[in-house]
mmCIF file of C-alpha atoms in Angstrom:
data_model
loop_
_atom_site.group_PDB
_atom_site.id
_atom_site.type_symbol
_atom_site.label_atom_id
_atom_site.label_comp_id
_atom_site.label_asym_id
_atom_site.label_seq_id
_atom_site.Cartn_x
_atom_site.Cartn_y
_atom_site.Cartn_z
ATOM 1 C CA MET A 1 -0.566 87.059 96.389
ATOM 2 C CA SER A 2 0.927 86.350 93.031
ATOM 3 C CA THR A 3 4.707 86.644 92.476
ATOM 4 C CA ILE A 4 6.177 89.220 90.166
ATOM 5 C CA PHE A 5 6.427 86.430 87.521
ATOM 6 C CA GLY A 6 2.761 85.548 87.938
ATOM 7 C CA GLN A 7 1.942 89.218 87.479
ATOM 8 C CA ILE A 8 3.959 89.268 84.242
ATOM 9 C CA VAL A 9 2.170 86.148 82.938
ATOM 10 C CA ASP A 10 -1.115 87.860 83.820
ATOM 11 C CA GLY A 11 -0.223 90.935 82.034
ATOM 12 C CA GLU A 12 -0.265 93.107 85.064
ATOM 13 C CA ILE A 13 3.358 93.881 84.634
ATOM 14 C CA PRO A 14 4.853 94.572 81.227
ATOM 15 C CA ALA A 15 7.615 92.319 79.955
ATOM 16 C CA ARG A 16 9.504 91.653 76.770
ATOM 17 C CA VAL A 17 7.968 88.366 75.961
ATOM 18 C CA VAL A 18 9.896 86.062 73.571
ATOM 19 C CA TYR A 19 7.746 82.912 73.672
ATOM 20 C CA GLU A 20 4.515 81.748 75.165
ATOM 21 C CA ASP A 21 2.485 78.547 74.888
ATOM 22 C CA GLU A 22 -0.205 76.889 76.960
ATOM 23 C CA THR A 23 1.880 76.104 80.055
ATOM 24 C CA THR A 24 5.249 78.107 79.708
ATOM 25 C CA PHE A 25 6.383 81.637 79.240
ATOM 26 C CA ALA A 26 9.708 83.188 78.298
ATOM 27 C CA PHE A 27 10.789 86.832 78.636
ATOM 28 C CA LEU A 28 13.874 88.960 78.857
ATOM 29 C CA ASP A 29 15.278 89.520 82.317
ATOM 30 C CA ALA A 30 14.749 93.011 83.480
ATOM 31 C CA ASN A 31 18.213 92.913 85.176
ATOM 32 C CA PRO A 32 20.231 90.997 82.495
ATOM 33 C CA LEU A 33 23.610 89.487 83.079
ATOM 34 C CA ALA A 34 24.234 89.730 79.272
ATOM 35 C CA PRO A 35 22.268 90.908 76.183
ATOM 36 C CA GLY A 36 19.585 88.382 75.569
ATOM 37 C CA HIS A 37 19.445 86.996 79.225
ATOM 38 C CA THR A 38 15.993 85.212 79.100
ATOM 39 C CA LEU A 39 13.883 83.722 81.839
ATOM 40 C CA VAL A 40 11.773 80.574 81.055
ATOM 41 C CA ILE A 41 8.953 79.856 83.589
ATOM 42 C CA PRO A 42 5.925 77.654 83.974
ATOM 43 C CA LYS A 43 2.851 79.809 83.793
ATOM 44 C CA ASP A 44 1.482 78.328 87.010
ATOM 45 C CA GLU A 45 3.491 79.141 90.164
ATOM 46 C CA TYR A 46 5.651 76.551 91.741
ATOM 47 C CA GLU A 47 8.203 77.524 94.294
ATOM 48 C CA ARG A 48 10.840 74.857 93.685
ATOM 49 C CA LEU A 49 11.642 72.442 90.795
ATOM 50 C CA ASN A 50 10.565 69.513 93.002
ATOM 51 C CA ASP A 51 7.090 71.065 93.152
ATOM 52 C CA VAL A 52 6.638 71.064 89.291
ATOM 53 C CA PRO A 53 4.414 68.177 88.099
ATOM 54 C CA GLU A 54 6.184 65.969 85.574
ATOM 55 C CA ASP A 55 4.079 67.006 82.603
ATOM 56 C CA VAL A 56 4.797 70.693 83.272
ATOM 57 C CA ALA A 57 8.411 69.873 83.846
ATOM 58 C CA ALA A 58 8.524 68.267 80.333
ATOM 59 C CA ASP A 59 6.806 71.351 78.887
ATOM 60 C CA LEU A 60 9.269 73.644 80.640
ATOM 61 C CA TYR A 61 12.377 71.664 79.282
ATOM 62 C CA ALA A 62 10.790 71.707 75.731
ATOM 63 C CA THR A 63 10.597 75.517 75.919
ATOM 64 C CA ILE A 64 14.034 75.815 77.306
ATOM 65 C CA HIS A 65 15.206 73.639 74.339
ATOM 66 C CA ARG A 66 13.414 75.869 71.976
ATOM 67 C CA VAL A 67 14.599 79.194 73.476
ATOM 68 C CA ILE A 68 18.359 78.418 73.894
ATOM 69 C CA PRO A 69 19.109 78.324 70.109
ATOM 70 C CA ALA A 70 16.929 81.424 69.439
ATOM 71 C CA VAL A 71 18.711 83.382 72.107
ATOM 72 C CA GLU A 72 22.114 82.387 70.932
ATOM 73 C CA GLU A 73 21.406 83.214 67.281
ATOM 74 C CA ALA A 74 19.667 86.632 68.251
ATOM 75 C CA VAL A 75 22.657 88.017 70.102
ATOM 76 C CA ASP A 76 25.351 86.034 68.212
ATOM 77 C CA ALA A 77 26.424 84.279 71.498
ATOM 78 C CA ASP A 78 29.188 81.769 71.589
ATOM 79 C CA ALA A 79 27.388 79.678 74.147
ATOM 80 C CA THR A 80 24.874 79.982 77.026
ATOM 81 C CA THR A 81 24.797 79.160 80.686
ATOM 82 C CA VAL A 82 21.567 77.529 81.572
ATOM 83 C CA ALA A 83 20.621 77.429 85.267
ATOM 84 C CA PHE A 84 17.982 77.220 88.024
ATOM 85 C CA ASN A 85 18.467 78.612 91.488
ATOM 86 C CA ASN A 86 16.416 76.037 93.380
ATOM 87 C CA GLY A 87 15.458 77.525 96.746
ATOM 88 C CA GLU A 88 16.476 80.631 98.646
ATOM 89 C CA ALA A 89 19.825 79.241 99.879
ATOM 90 C CA ALA A 90 20.811 78.670 96.296
ATOM 91 C CA GLY A 91 20.066 82.291 95.383
ATOM 92 C CA GLN A 92 16.453 82.059 94.246
ATOM 93 C CA GLU A 93 14.976 85.525 94.768
ATOM 94 C CA VAL A 94 11.496 84.945 93.220
ATOM 95 C CA PRO A 95 9.539 81.965 94.668
ATOM 96 C CA HIS A 96 8.493 80.924 91.205
ATOM 97 C CA VAL A 97 10.575 78.365 89.285
ATOM 98 C CA HIS A 98 12.565 80.122 86.587
ATOM 99 C CA CYS A 99 15.366 78.984 84.356
ATOM 100 C CA HIS A 100 17.963 81.502 83.355
ATOM 101 C CA VAL A 101 19.299 81.356 79.706
ATOM 102 C CA VAL A 102 22.264 83.539 79.905
ATOM 103 C CA PRO A 103 24.251 84.259 76.641
ATOM 104 C CA ARG A 104 27.964 83.825 76.965
ATOM 105 C CA PHE A 105 30.710 85.393 74.833
ATOM 106 C CA GLU A 106 34.343 84.448 74.457
ATOM 107 C CA GLY A 107 36.218 86.553 77.025
ATOM 108 C CA ASP A 108 33.172 87.831 78.915
ATOM 109 C CA GLY A 109 34.789 87.196 82.177
ATOM 110 C CA GLY A 110 32.187 84.819 83.444
ATOM 111 C CA GLY A 111 33.252 81.475 84.908
ATOM 112 C CA PRO A 112 31.893 77.893 84.707
ATOM 113 C CA ILE A 113 29.006 76.765 86.894
ATOM 114 C CA HIS A 114 31.519 75.324 89.302
ATOM 115 C CA ALA A 115 32.597 78.787 90.197
ATOM 116 C CA ILE A 116 29.353 79.490 92.088
ATOM 117 C CA ALA A 117 30.195 77.226 94.991
ATOM 118 C CA GLY A 118 33.168 78.990 96.424
ATOM 119 C CA GLU A 119 35.298 76.616 98.292
ATOM 120 C CA THR A 120 34.769 72.909 97.193
ATOM 121 C CA PRO A 121 34.484 70.086 99.773
ATOM 122 C CA ASP A 122 37.259 67.562 100.151
ATOM 123 C CA LEU A 123 35.365 64.228 100.086
ATOM 124 C CA ASP A 124 37.090 60.793 100.153
ATOM 125 C CA ASP A 125 35.812 57.749 98.425
ATOM 126 C CA ASP A 126 33.791 56.393 101.399
ATOM 127 C CA GLU A 127 32.013 59.785 101.800
ATOM 128 C CA LEU A 128 31.207 59.907 98.059
ATOM 129 C CA ASP A 129 29.870 56.280 98.099
ATOM 130 C CA GLU A 130 27.688 57.052 101.114
ATOM 131 C CA ILE A 131 26.206 60.207 99.497
ATOM 132 C CA ALA A 132 25.568 58.272 96.148
ATOM 133 C CA ASP A 133 23.831 55.521 98.149
ATOM 134 C CA GLU A 134 21.645 58.056 100.077
ATOM 135 C CA ILE A 135 20.562 59.814 96.840
ATOM 136 C CA ALA A 136 20.003 56.449 95.047
ATOM 137 C CA ASP A 137 17.819 55.272 97.882
ATOM 138 C CA ARG A 138 15.538 58.336 97.448
ATOM 139 C CA THR A 139 15.128 58.206 93.684
#
């Protein structure tokens, strides 16, 4: 069964498409957080960012890079928040990789990306070193 985003790509569900190429697709979010809130997706369905092949990831970033200034200019935004929710625990509601390009305006009441985490952990230098080593060992 295709996700709602796959159905949009296939033309089964209407959307306000703002960009499309061979591998990527961008359209206005049906439940926008701000005027111009745009979703950028790979046409093929991948549930998480780590599932996206490198060539498709490069195409996805190129589309994001293209869409951001277009969105900002179209709605006269002061900036944008650009984010992925990677997995259900992170708030991903549709299991199809999608990037949110959310226009931001001076005084809009929104916070920085750090505001999403709630309470921040208190980590000492040894814990930070251990985490950094664990990540480095896996990259």
